[in-house]
Short mmCIF file of C-alpha atoms in Angstrom, two decimals:
data_model
loop_
_atom_site.label_atom_id
_atom_site.label_comp_id
_atom_site.label_asym_id
_atom_site.label_seq_id
_atom_site.Cartn_x
_atom_site.Cartn_y
_atom_site.Cartn_z
CA MET A 1 -4.73 -8.49 -12.86
CA THR A 2 -5.11 -11.67 -14.94
CA GLY A 3 -4.07 -15.31 -14.08
CA ASP A 4 -0.74 -14.92 -16.41
CA HIS A 5 0.03 -11.76 -14.46
CA GLN A 6 -0.05 -14.04 -11.11
CA THR A 7 1.36 -16.90 -12.88
CA LEU A 8 4.37 -14.98 -14.24
CA ALA A 9 5.47 -12.63 -11.07
CA LEU A 10 5.45 -15.62 -9.03
CA ALA A 11 7.31 -17.63 -10.83
CA LEU A 12 9.97 -14.79 -11.13
CA PHE A 13 9.25 -14.58 -7.68
CA SER A 14 10.15 -18.07 -6.59
CA VAL A 15 13.02 -18.18 -8.75
CA PHE A 16 14.59 -15.07 -6.88
CA ILE A 17 13.73 -16.74 -3.77
CA ALA A 18 15.44 -20.10 -4.17
CA VAL A 19 18.12 -18.14 -5.85
CA THR A 20 18.54 -16.31 -2.42
CA LEU A 21 18.32 -19.76 -0.22
CA ALA A 22 20.70 -20.84 -2.35
CA ILE A 23 23.15 -18.02 -1.36
CA THR A 24 22.43 -18.53 2.21
CA THR A 25 23.00 -22.29 2.36
CA TRP A 26 25.89 -21.57 0.72
CA VAL A 27 27.26 -19.86 2.93
CA SER A 28 25.61 -20.95 5.62
CA ARG A 29 28.75 -24.28 4.99
CA ARG A 30 31.12 -22.09 5.00
CA ARG A 31 31.01 -19.51 7.56
CA ARG A 32 33.10 -20.08 10.63
CA GLY A 33 30.68 -19.29 13.31
CA SER A 34 32.41 -16.43 14.60
CA ALA A 35 31.27 -12.81 15.48
CA GLU A 36 33.42 -11.31 12.62
CA GLU A 37 31.85 -13.60 10.20
CA PHE A 38 28.86 -13.49 12.01
CA TYR A 39 28.22 -9.42 11.87
CA ALA A 40 30.99 -8.65 8.98
CA GLY A 41 31.40 -11.28 6.74
CA GLY A 42 34.71 -11.78 7.66
CA ARG A 43 36.33 -8.03 5.97
CA LEU A 44 36.72 -10.10 2.60
CA PHE A 45 34.25 -7.45 0.17
CA SER A 46 36.45 -5.72 -1.87
CA PRO A 47 35.02 -1.65 -2.82
CA LEU A 48 33.08 -2.41 -6.22
CA GLU A 49 31.69 -5.46 -4.57
CA ASN A 50 30.43 -3.15 -1.29
CA GLY A 51 29.59 -0.27 -2.98
CA PHE A 52 27.19 -2.68 -5.28
CA ALA A 53 26.41 -3.91 -1.63
CA LEU A 54 25.24 -0.75 0.05
CA ALA A 55 24.03 0.46 -3.24
CA GLY A 56 21.43 -1.85 -2.78
CA ASP A 57 21.47 -1.49 0.53
CA TYR A 58 19.73 2.11 -0.33
CA MET A 59 17.91 1.59 -3.33
CA SER A 60 15.07 0.55 -1.54
CA ALA A 61 11.44 0.21 -2.07
CA ALA A 62 11.33 3.89 -0.69
CA SER A 63 13.08 4.69 -3.95
CA PHE A 64 11.64 2.28 -6.59
CA LEU A 65 7.72 2.03 -5.69
CA GLY A 66 7.03 5.03 -2.82
CA ILE A 67 9.38 7.88 -4.61
CA SER A 68 8.09 7.37 -8.29
CA GLY A 69 5.05 7.67 -6.44
CA LEU A 70 5.19 10.74 -5.42
CA ILE A 71 6.30 11.73 -8.36
CA ALA A 72 3.66 10.27 -10.39
CA LEU A 73 1.15 12.19 -7.64
CA PHE A 74 2.51 15.70 -7.25
CA GLY A 75 5.99 15.89 -9.81
CA TYR A 76 8.42 18.64 -8.46
CA ASP A 77 7.33 18.33 -4.92
CA GLY A 78 7.47 14.80 -4.95
CA MET A 79 11.53 14.40 -6.84
CA LEU A 80 12.26 16.66 -3.95
CA TYR A 81 12.90 13.37 -2.01
CA LEU A 82 15.63 12.25 -3.90
CA VAL A 83 17.74 15.21 -4.05
CA GLY A 84 18.31 14.77 0.17
CA PHE A 85 18.84 11.06 -0.49
CA LEU A 86 21.69 11.75 -2.92
CA VAL A 87 23.35 15.16 -1.06
CA ALA A 88 22.79 12.83 1.86
CA TRP A 89 26.06 10.97 0.81
CA LEU A 90 28.67 13.17 0.59
CA LEU A 91 28.47 13.37 4.47
CA VAL A 92 29.09 9.80 4.61
CA LEU A 93 31.93 10.32 2.08
CA PHE A 94 33.78 12.89 3.19
CA LEU A 95 32.78 12.85 7.42
CA VAL A 96 31.88 9.15 8.56
CA ALA A 97 32.70 6.40 6.05
CA GLU A 98 36.85 6.19 6.53
CA LEU A 99 35.85 7.67 10.40
CA VAL A 100 33.63 4.66 11.50
CA ARG A 101 35.51 1.82 9.61
CA ASN A 102 38.51 2.60 11.45
CA CYS A 103 37.22 3.28 14.73
CA GLY A 104 33.95 0.49 15.02
CA ARG A 105 33.90 -2.68 15.18
CA PHE A 106 31.09 -3.78 13.86
CA THR A 107 28.06 -1.60 15.33
CA LEU A 108 27.65 2.49 15.42
CA ALA A 109 27.64 2.38 19.16
CA ASP A 110 30.97 0.89 18.60
CA VAL A 111 32.32 4.45 17.19
CA VAL A 112 30.35 6.25 20.31
CA ALA A 113 31.78 4.15 23.26
CA ALA A 114 35.37 4.27 22.08
CA ARG A 115 35.86 6.75 24.81
CA MET A 116 32.77 6.03 26.73
CA ARG A 117 32.02 4.53 29.65
CA GLU A 118 30.26 1.45 27.22
CA ARG A 119 27.30 -0.04 29.22
CA PRO A 120 25.48 3.80 29.22
CA VAL A 121 26.24 4.13 25.49
CA ARG A 122 25.84 0.83 24.01
CA LEU A 123 22.57 0.91 25.45
CA ALA A 124 21.15 4.37 24.03
CA VAL A 125 22.57 3.88 20.60
CA GLY A 126 21.46 -0.03 20.31
CA ALA A 127 18.20 1.44 21.12
CA ALA A 128 18.55 4.07 19.12
CA SER A 129 19.57 1.64 16.31
CA VAL A 130 16.83 -0.92 16.86
CA THR A 131 14.02 1.90 16.76
CA VAL A 132 15.94 3.29 13.08
CA SER A 133 16.21 -0.17 12.07
CA VAL A 134 12.21 -1.44 12.86
CA LEU A 135 10.93 1.95 11.58
CA TYR A 136 12.70 1.15 7.93
CA LEU A 137 11.97 -2.49 8.23
CA VAL A 138 8.15 -1.32 8.84
CA ALA A 139 8.18 0.79 4.89
CA GLN A 140 9.49 -2.42 2.86
CA MET A 141 7.11 -4.78 4.69
CA VAL A 142 4.11 -1.61 3.75
CA GLY A 143 5.59 -1.95 -0.14
CA ALA A 144 5.54 -5.56 -0.25
CA GLY A 145 1.97 -5.32 0.85
CA SER A 146 1.23 -3.17 -2.27
CA LEU A 147 3.03 -4.96 -4.62
CA VAL A 148 0.63 -8.67 -3.48
CA SER A 149 -2.21 -6.22 -3.44
CA LEU A 150 -1.66 -4.84 -6.77
CA LEU A 151 -0.47 -8.54 -8.15
CA LEU A 152 -3.74 -10.66 -6.76
CA GLY A 153 -6.20 -7.77 -6.46
CA ASP A 154 -9.22 -8.87 -5.36
CA ALA A 155 -7.49 -11.73 -3.31
CA GLY A 156 -4.93 -9.28 -2.13
CA ALA A 157 -6.63 -8.15 1.52
CA GLN A 158 -5.69 -11.32 2.89
CA ALA A 159 -2.96 -12.02 0.77
CA ARG A 160 -1.24 -9.12 1.57
CA THR A 161 -0.99 -9.87 4.91
CA TRP A 162 0.43 -13.63 4.66
CA MET A 163 3.10 -11.33 1.92
CA VAL A 164 4.44 -9.47 4.73
CA ILE A 165 4.59 -12.41 7.03
CA GLY A 166 6.48 -14.51 4.62
CA VAL A 167 9.22 -11.77 3.38
CA GLY A 168 9.47 -11.32 7.23
CA ALA A 169 10.36 -14.57 8.18
CA LEU A 170 12.39 -14.98 4.60
CA MET A 171 14.97 -12.34 6.00
CA VAL A 172 15.13 -14.01 9.87
CA PHE A 173 16.57 -17.25 7.45
CA TYR A 174 18.21 -15.49 5.73
CA VAL A 175 20.19 -13.48 8.81
CA ALA A 176 19.69 -16.29 11.14
CA PHE A 177 21.74 -19.08 9.19
CA GLY A 178 23.87 -16.63 6.50
CA GLY A 179 25.08 -13.61 8.48
CA MET A 180 26.60 -10.64 6.69
CA ARG A 181 28.13 -12.07 3.98
CA ALA A 182 25.21 -13.68 2.49
CA THR A 183 23.20 -10.49 2.99
CA THR A 184 25.67 -9.14 1.20
CA TRP A 185 25.34 -11.17 -2.14
CA ILE A 186 21.76 -11.00 -1.71
CA GLN A 187 22.34 -6.90 -2.13
CA ILE A 188 24.22 -7.39 -4.71
CA VAL A 189 22.49 -9.48 -7.11
CA LYS A 190 19.16 -7.37 -5.70
CA ALA A 191 20.92 -3.81 -6.72
CA VAL A 192 22.07 -5.37 -10.72
CA LEU A 193 18.17 -6.25 -10.86
CA LEU A 194 17.14 -2.80 -9.64
CA LEU A 195 19.59 -1.01 -12.35
CA GLY A 196 19.09 -3.09 -14.51
CA GLY A 197 14.58 -2.88 -14.21
CA ALA A 198 15.37 0.68 -13.91
CA LEU A 199 16.93 0.81 -17.16
CA ALA A 200 14.54 -0.84 -18.95
CA LEU A 201 11.65 0.84 -17.93
CA THR A 202 13.21 4.26 -18.61
CA THR A 203 14.38 3.56 -21.97
CA LEU A 204 10.47 2.53 -22.91
CA VAL A 205 9.45 5.72 -21.44
CA VAL A 206 11.67 7.84 -23.55
CA LEU A 207 11.36 6.08 -26.73
CA ARG A 208 7.34 6.42 -26.02
CA PHE A 209 7.74 9.77 -26.37
CA HIS A 210 10.22 9.95 -28.33
CA GLY A 211 13.42 11.02 -26.72
CA ASP A 212 11.66 14.34 -26.31
CA VAL A 213 11.86 15.46 -22.24
CA ASN A 214 9.62 18.61 -23.18
CA ALA A 215 6.83 16.09 -24.18
CA LEU A 216 7.21 13.50 -21.48
CA LEU A 217 6.74 16.79 -19.02
CA ASN A 218 3.32 18.53 -20.58
CA THR A 219 2.16 15.68 -21.07
CA ALA A 220 2.50 14.50 -17.61
CA ALA A 221 1.42 18.13 -16.54
CA GLU A 222 -1.55 17.69 -18.82
CA ARG A 223 -3.04 14.04 -17.58
CA SER A 224 -1.69 14.91 -14.10
CA GLY A 225 -4.86 17.04 -13.27
CA HIS A 226 -2.78 20.01 -12.00
CA GLY A 227 -1.92 22.04 -14.92
CA LYS A 228 1.58 23.46 -14.96
CA ASP A 229 1.75 23.79 -11.32
CA PHE A 230 2.20 19.76 -11.45
CA LEU A 231 6.10 20.98 -12.84
CA ALA A 232 6.81 23.43 -10.01
CA PRO A 233 7.10 23.85 -6.55
CA GLY A 234 4.59 23.95 -4.27
CA LEU A 235 1.84 21.47 -5.07
CA LYS A 236 2.74 19.40 -1.69
CA TYR A 237 4.94 21.35 0.18
CA GLY A 238 3.62 24.89 -0.49
CA GLY A 239 0.14 26.08 0.43
CA ASP A 240 0.82 27.38 3.62
CA TRP A 241 3.34 27.84 6.39
CA THR A 242 2.79 24.49 7.98
CA ALA A 243 3.42 22.88 4.97
CA ARG A 244 6.74 24.75 3.84
CA LEU A 245 8.38 24.02 7.55
CA ASP A 246 6.68 19.81 7.28
CA PHE A 247 9.32 20.07 3.97
CA ILE A 248 11.88 21.95 5.69
CA SER A 249 11.52 19.33 8.17
CA LEU A 250 11.52 16.36 5.77
CA GLY A 251 14.72 18.01 4.16
CA LEU A 252 16.37 17.85 7.05
CA ALA A 253 15.90 14.30 7.92
CA LEU A 254 17.03 13.05 4.46
CA VAL A 255 20.77 14.96 4.45
CA LEU A 256 21.48 14.09 8.08
CA GLY A 257 19.48 10.89 8.35
CA THR A 258 21.46 8.90 6.20
CA GLY A 259 25.09 8.97 8.02
CA GLY A 260 22.71 7.57 10.96
CA LEU A 261 21.43 4.33 9.50
CA PRO A 262 22.72 1.42 11.30
CA HIS A 263 22.32 -0.95 8.39
CA ILE A 264 24.20 1.50 5.63
CA LEU A 265 27.08 2.06 8.53
CA SER A 266 27.65 -1.21 9.65
CA ARG A 267 28.67 -1.80 5.14
CA PHE A 268 32.07 -0.10 6.05
CA TYR A 269 32.88 -2.92 8.74
CA THR A 270 32.97 -5.50 5.64
CA VAL A 271 35.73 -4.34 3.58
CA PRO A 272 39.40 -4.59 5.19
CA THR A 273 40.37 -0.78 5.15
CA ALA A 274 39.16 2.54 5.39
CA ARG A 275 40.25 3.34 1.82
CA ALA A 276 38.81 0.31 0.93
CA ALA A 277 35.47 2.02 2.82
CA ARG A 278 36.12 5.64 0.99
CA ARG A 279 35.62 3.78 -2.69
CA SER A 280 32.89 1.84 -1.64
CA ALA A 281 31.13 5.04 -0.66
CA VAL A 282 32.31 6.68 -3.77
CA TRP A 283 30.88 3.73 -5.98
CA ALA A 284 27.73 3.67 -4.15
CA ILE A 285 27.01 7.25 -4.96
CA GLY A 286 27.84 6.49 -8.84
CA LEU A 287 24.97 3.80 -8.65
CA ILE A 288 22.27 5.30 -6.46
CA GLY A 289 23.20 9.11 -8.46
CA GLY A 290 22.18 7.10 -12.13
CA PHE A 291 19.14 5.10 -10.54
CA TYR A 292 17.49 8.06 -9.05
CA LEU A 293 17.47 10.14 -12.54
CA MET A 294 16.05 7.20 -13.79
CA THR A 295 12.88 7.68 -11.12
CA VAL A 296 12.87 11.00 -11.98
CA VAL A 297 11.98 9.66 -15.57
CA LEU A 298 9.78 6.47 -14.36
CA GLY A 299 7.41 9.23 -11.88
CA PHE A 300 6.86 11.65 -14.88
CA GLY A 301 6.51 8.91 -16.88
CA ALA A 302 3.91 7.37 -14.91
CA ALA A 303 1.65 10.74 -14.81
CA ALA A 304 2.38 11.05 -18.41
CA VAL A 305 1.65 7.80 -19.69
CA LEU A 306 -1.43 6.78 -16.73
CA GLY A 307 -2.24 9.69 -15.58
CA SER A 308 -2.20 10.82 -11.59
CA GLY A 309 -6.08 9.71 -11.37
CA ALA A 310 -5.65 6.45 -12.02
CA VAL A 311 -2.38 6.25 -10.31
CA ARG A 312 -4.54 7.47 -6.74
CA ALA A 313 -7.50 5.21 -7.54
CA SER A 314 -4.88 1.76 -7.98
CA ASN A 315 -3.17 2.95 -4.41
CA THR A 316 -4.18 6.28 -2.76
CA ALA A 317 -0.43 6.53 -1.69
CA GLY A 318 1.27 5.87 -5.18
CA ASN A 319 2.30 2.93 -4.29
CA THR A 320 1.56 0.99 -7.32
CA ALA A 321 3.22 3.59 -9.91
CA VAL A 322 6.06 1.76 -11.60
CA PRO A 323 3.96 -1.86 -11.78
CA LEU A 324 1.11 0.18 -13.78
CA LEU A 325 3.15 1.62 -15.95
CA ALA A 326 5.36 -1.45 -16.49
CA LEU A 327 2.24 -2.71 -17.30
CA ASP A 328 1.57 -0.04 -19.97
CA LEU A 329 4.05 0.62 -21.86
CA GLY A 330 4.63 -3.22 -22.04
CA GLY A 331 1.35 -3.34 -24.13
CA GLY A 332 -1.48 -2.91 -21.56
CA ALA A 333 -3.44 -5.82 -20.01
CA GLY A 334 -4.02 -8.93 -21.63
CA SER A 335 -1.23 -8.69 -23.21
CA THR A 336 2.11 -11.03 -23.41
CA GLY A 337 4.41 -7.78 -23.33
CA GLY A 338 2.36 -6.19 -21.06
CA THR A 339 2.13 -9.36 -18.58
CA VAL A 340 6.36 -10.06 -18.89
CA LEU A 341 6.97 -6.46 -18.05
CA PHE A 342 4.92 -6.16 -15.80
CA ALA A 343 5.76 -10.08 -13.81
CA VAL A 344 9.48 -7.99 -13.77
CA VAL A 345 8.29 -5.22 -12.90
CA ALA A 346 7.39 -6.44 -9.94
CA ALA A 347 9.93 -9.60 -9.06
CA VAL A 348 12.05 -7.02 -9.48
CA ALA A 349 10.27 -5.05 -6.49
CA PHE A 350 10.23 -8.20 -4.56
CA ALA A 351 13.90 -8.49 -4.90
CA THR A 352 14.41 -4.78 -3.52
CA ILE A 353 12.25 -5.67 -0.86
CA MET A 354 13.00 -8.77 0.16
CA ALA A 355 17.42 -7.80 0.18
CA VAL A 356 17.05 -3.95 2.21
CA VAL A 357 14.90 -6.11 4.82
CA ALA A 358 17.45 -8.90 5.67
CA GLY A 359 20.45 -6.04 5.17
CA LEU A 360 17.65 -3.83 8.57
CA THR A 361 17.10 -7.36 10.28
CA LEU A 362 21.14 -7.69 10.22
CA ALA A 363 21.47 -3.97 11.44
CA SER A 364 19.01 -3.78 14.13
CA SER A 365 20.11 -7.92 15.35
CA ALA A 366 23.69 -7.18 16.00
CA SER A 367 22.80 -4.31 18.10
CA VAL A 368 20.39 -6.44 20.51
CA ALA A 369 23.70 -8.79 21.01
CA HIS A 370 26.53 -7.21 20.49
CA ASP A 371 25.19 -3.71 22.01
CA LEU A 372 22.39 -4.14 24.62
CA TYR A 373 22.98 -7.51 25.24
CA ALA A 374 26.87 -8.14 25.38
CA SER A 375 27.03 -4.84 27.36
CA LEU A 376 25.39 -6.51 30.15
CA ARG A 377 26.53 -10.07 29.64
CA ARG A 378 29.95 -8.84 30.15
CA ARG A 379 29.74 -7.65 33.57
CA ARG A 380 29.28 -11.24 34.49
CA THR A 381 31.00 -13.64 32.10
CA GLY A 382 33.72 -11.85 30.97
CA GLU A 383 35.30 -10.37 26.75
CA ARG A 384 35.14 -13.91 26.20
CA GLY A 385 32.04 -15.17 27.56
CA ALA A 386 29.81 -12.75 26.20
CA ARG A 387 31.61 -12.89 22.57
CA ARG A 388 30.90 -16.92 22.63
CA SER A 389 26.60 -15.96 22.79
CA GLU A 390 26.46 -12.90 21.01
CA VAL A 391 26.01 -14.47 17.61
CA ALA A 392 22.95 -16.88 19.17
CA VAL A 393 21.64 -14.16 20.68
CA ALA A 394 21.63 -12.21 17.23
CA ARG A 395 20.01 -15.12 15.26
CA VAL A 396 17.01 -14.98 17.91
CA ALA A 397 17.14 -11.02 17.79
CA ALA A 398 16.32 -11.14 14.17
CA VAL A 399 13.21 -13.64 14.99
CA ALA A 400 12.00 -10.62 17.31
CA VAL A 401 12.63 -8.09 15.26
CA GLY A 402 10.89 -9.23 12.25
CA ALA A 403 7.90 -9.96 14.36
CA VAL A 404 7.48 -6.89 15.54
CA ALA A 405 7.89 -5.25 12.45
CA ILE A 406 5.48 -7.32 11.08
CA GLY A 407 3.09 -6.05 13.18
CA LEU A 408 3.64 -2.69 12.47
CA ALA A 409 3.61 -3.04 9.17
CA LEU A 410 0.31 -4.63 9.23
CA LEU A 411 -0.97 -1.41 11.03
CA ALA A 412 1.04 1.22 8.32
CA ARG A 413 -0.31 -1.13 5.24
CA ASN A 414 -1.99 1.91 3.63
CA LEU A 415 0.85 4.77 4.44
CA ASN A 416 3.35 5.69 1.52
CA VAL A 417 6.70 4.31 1.74
CA ALA A 418 9.20 7.11 0.72
CA PHE A 419 6.58 8.81 3.81
CA LEU A 420 7.42 5.75 6.29
CA VAL A 421 11.13 6.05 5.55
CA GLY A 422 11.52 9.73 6.06
CA LEU A 423 10.24 9.07 9.40
CA ALA A 424 12.91 6.52 9.45
CA PHE A 425 15.62 9.18 8.80
CA ALA A 426 14.22 11.65 11.46
CA VAL A 427 15.41 9.56 14.13
CA ALA A 428 18.46 8.61 12.72
CA ALA A 429 19.19 12.05 11.80
CA SER A 430 18.40 12.96 15.72
CA ALA A 431 19.59 10.36 17.85
CA ASN A 432 22.70 8.64 15.94
CA LEU A 433 24.15 11.39 13.83
CA PRO A 434 24.65 13.90 16.68
CA ALA A 435 26.09 11.13 19.34
CA LEU A 436 28.47 9.96 16.19
CA LEU A 437 29.93 13.80 14.95
CA TYR A 438 30.45 14.42 18.76
CA ALA A 439 32.52 11.38 19.36
CA LEU A 440 34.35 11.52 16.22
CA PHE A 441 35.16 15.59 16.47
CA TRP A 442 34.24 17.43 19.80
CA ARG A 443 37.31 16.70 21.90
CA ARG A 444 35.32 17.36 25.43
CA PHE A 445 32.39 14.88 24.72
CA THR A 446 31.28 12.92 27.74
CA THR A 447 29.47 9.69 28.30
CA ARG A 448 26.67 12.08 29.61
CA GLY A 449 26.68 14.19 26.60
CA ALA A 450 26.58 10.90 24.37
CA VAL A 451 23.43 9.56 26.08
CA TRP A 452 21.37 12.81 26.35
CA SER A 453 22.63 13.00 22.88
CA VAL A 454 20.34 10.05 21.85
CA TYR A 455 17.70 9.82 24.46
CA GLY A 456 17.28 13.97 23.45
CA GLY A 457 16.66 13.16 19.61
CA LEU A 458 14.95 9.78 20.16
CA ILE A 459 12.72 10.31 22.68
CA PRO A 460 11.32 13.49 20.93
CA ALA A 461 11.47 12.20 17.49
CA LEU A 462 9.28 9.39 18.49
CA THR A 463 6.44 11.60 20.91
CA LEU A 464 6.10 13.94 17.92
CA VAL A 465 5.27 11.15 15.64
CA ALA A 466 2.91 10.03 17.83
CA LEU A 467 1.38 13.39 18.33
CA SER A 468 1.11 14.03 14.81
CA PRO A 469 -0.90 14.01 11.70
CA VAL A 470 0.20 10.73 10.74
CA VAL A 471 -1.07 8.77 13.87
CA SER A 472 -4.44 10.45 14.48
CA GLY A 473 -6.33 13.09 13.05
CA SER A 474 -6.71 12.63 9.56
CA PRO A 475 -8.38 10.25 6.96
CA ASP A 476 -5.20 8.90 5.71
CA SER A 477 -4.02 8.11 9.78
CA LEU A 478 -2.93 4.93 11.45
CA PHE A 479 -5.95 5.82 13.73
CA PRO A 480 -8.39 7.85 11.21
CA GLY A 481 -10.81 7.65 13.93
CA ARG A 482 -8.69 9.43 16.39
CA ASP A 483 -7.76 12.99 17.26
CA PHE A 484 -4.87 13.66 19.61
CA ALA A 485 -2.46 15.59 16.90
CA VAL A 486 -1.55 18.42 18.44
CA PHE A 487 1.65 18.48 16.80
CA PRO A 488 0.84 19.63 12.88
CA LEU A 489 3.96 19.00 11.08
CA ALA A 490 4.25 15.21 9.29
CA ASN A 491 8.10 14.80 10.46
CA PRO A 492 9.09 15.75 13.16
CA GLY A 493 13.10 16.15 12.31
CA VAL A 494 12.91 20.90 12.04
CA VAL A 495 12.62 20.18 16.08
CA SER A 496 14.15 16.46 17.59
CA ILE A 497 17.06 17.19 14.73
CA PRO A 498 18.80 20.27 16.81
CA LEU A 499 17.27 18.90 20.76
CA GLY A 500 19.24 15.93 19.78
CA PHE A 501 22.57 17.68 19.41
CA LEU A 502 21.46 20.04 21.93
CA MET A 503 21.16 18.15 24.70
CA GLY A 504 24.50 16.25 23.55
CA TRP A 505 26.24 19.74 24.80
CA LEU A 506 23.81 20.49 27.72
CA GLY A 507 24.96 16.77 29.13
CA THR A 508 28.65 16.83 28.41
CA LEU A 509 28.34 20.55 30.00
CA LEU A 510 26.69 19.34 33.22
CA SER A 511 28.88 16.00 32.72
CA PRO A 512 30.41 15.93 36.59
CA GLU A 513 33.55 14.01 34.93
CA ALA A 514 35.52 15.11 32.38
CA ALA A 515 36.55 13.57 29.17
CA ASP A 516 39.17 11.40 28.68
CA LYS A 517 42.06 12.81 27.12
CA ALA A 518 44.24 10.15 26.73
CA ARG A 519 41.40 8.14 25.19
CA HIS A 520 40.49 11.17 23.12
CA ALA A 521 43.61 11.81 21.49
CA GLU A 522 43.97 7.14 21.11
CA THR A 523 40.39 7.59 19.34
CA GLU A 524 41.21 10.36 16.94
CA VAL A 525 44.66 8.77 15.89
CA ARG A 526 42.98 6.06 14.85
CA SER A 527 39.93 7.31 13.02
CA LEU A 528 42.44 9.48 10.96
CA THR A 529 44.72 6.83 10.41
CA GLY A 530 43.52 3.60 10.83
CA ALA A 531 45.90 2.37 13.18
CA GLY A 532 44.37 -0.42 15.40
CA ALA A 533 41.88 -0.73 13.65
CA ALA A 534 39.71 -4.05 13.19
#
């Protein structure tokens, strides 16, 4: 990329960073220092504000960079990611949003532990939540690295590392000093920027083909190198039984995983009532659905305007399809319009990555402090002593989680970010969702069932990923020179998700203690009516 691209894009990066730092500084001066302020922003956000923040949390680098790239490379099969991501919100709306807001306080573990013995349940759910958040964080960091590599060209190898480290450091600052309130406003700003940028690019793509969608699709098929197969199922997932089963596994993970994502569930605690939580989910569905429709146009537009070969040549995983499309739509390399549009899109993508990383870092640090630390500390110091030190521990945990995510992102920098998010969804659907649904709807569910459910989904999911072609045995794996891939699927959901539900049922069946009927009745009334909710 030319010096003009670099200068303008870096200037826009700097403007966004300055705005978000100003928000964080403003919030840090107004905060009361309480756990409710740090974890839930004082529960002062309106449904509209929280709906934009939810959309901002969900519309990640995987959507803007990864899925567009997959569509540009694989056509119809790449588009299947979007279906799973959007359909998942129906589960959140009808089964999760209101009940979680009524039953919990700050984290997912609050809901699951509401009628169980708290310590073992909080340790299990907290560990699973941190794992999911770190996997999701890795995807965002990889997106940041791909973006700066494209921007800086030959200097990208070293700059990519420093970009990942810089994003992680910024997020630690946002979370440590601003908490949920600053993170929410950063998400809202990011959502507006992302929707505006996607709308502008979609309009330009449609105008390039004079509003003729058939011409757009036919041109994309011609320039993809696959002909009409580009517009039909099977290009990526239809080769053999393994590929088809892998698609089923991915679909299960995407549809069921959203209901177990800690950074999404924690957003429902930032509104004052369960009704506001439901309305937040409705706003989020509308915003996310509109964005995904535009993403489809951008993916096929990149294939039609650039050609799938050019997208793959720039980044084998397709993560740079949208910035390259913006450069061409603006007039091409060296043109003023291309420079401006490329820089704007790069800055919007960078804002997207930073905002999502902020939400994930906050969710993971909250799990460490509120679930893991507090459940151990409370036995020695009591409830009040644990609460006083939770926020301080959360800030330290943000640093530790950021460091782990940075290290893993540098290791996984050649993987597609949408695929990495798919792994996070698989772990969330395997470990978190079974325990959450059982706790909300099964009267007989016990502490042992909850613990077995979480570990029974978490451990198989991580083990199968480690033994899959993602880690070894293929040129695109984390360790291409090694081969210990004995599990043929890239996504473990088809095995690990049923195991999570099965182990929860089996643990309850074999539990030496019966479920507490009185606490279940209390939780049921609270979840349905909001009586006694925080």
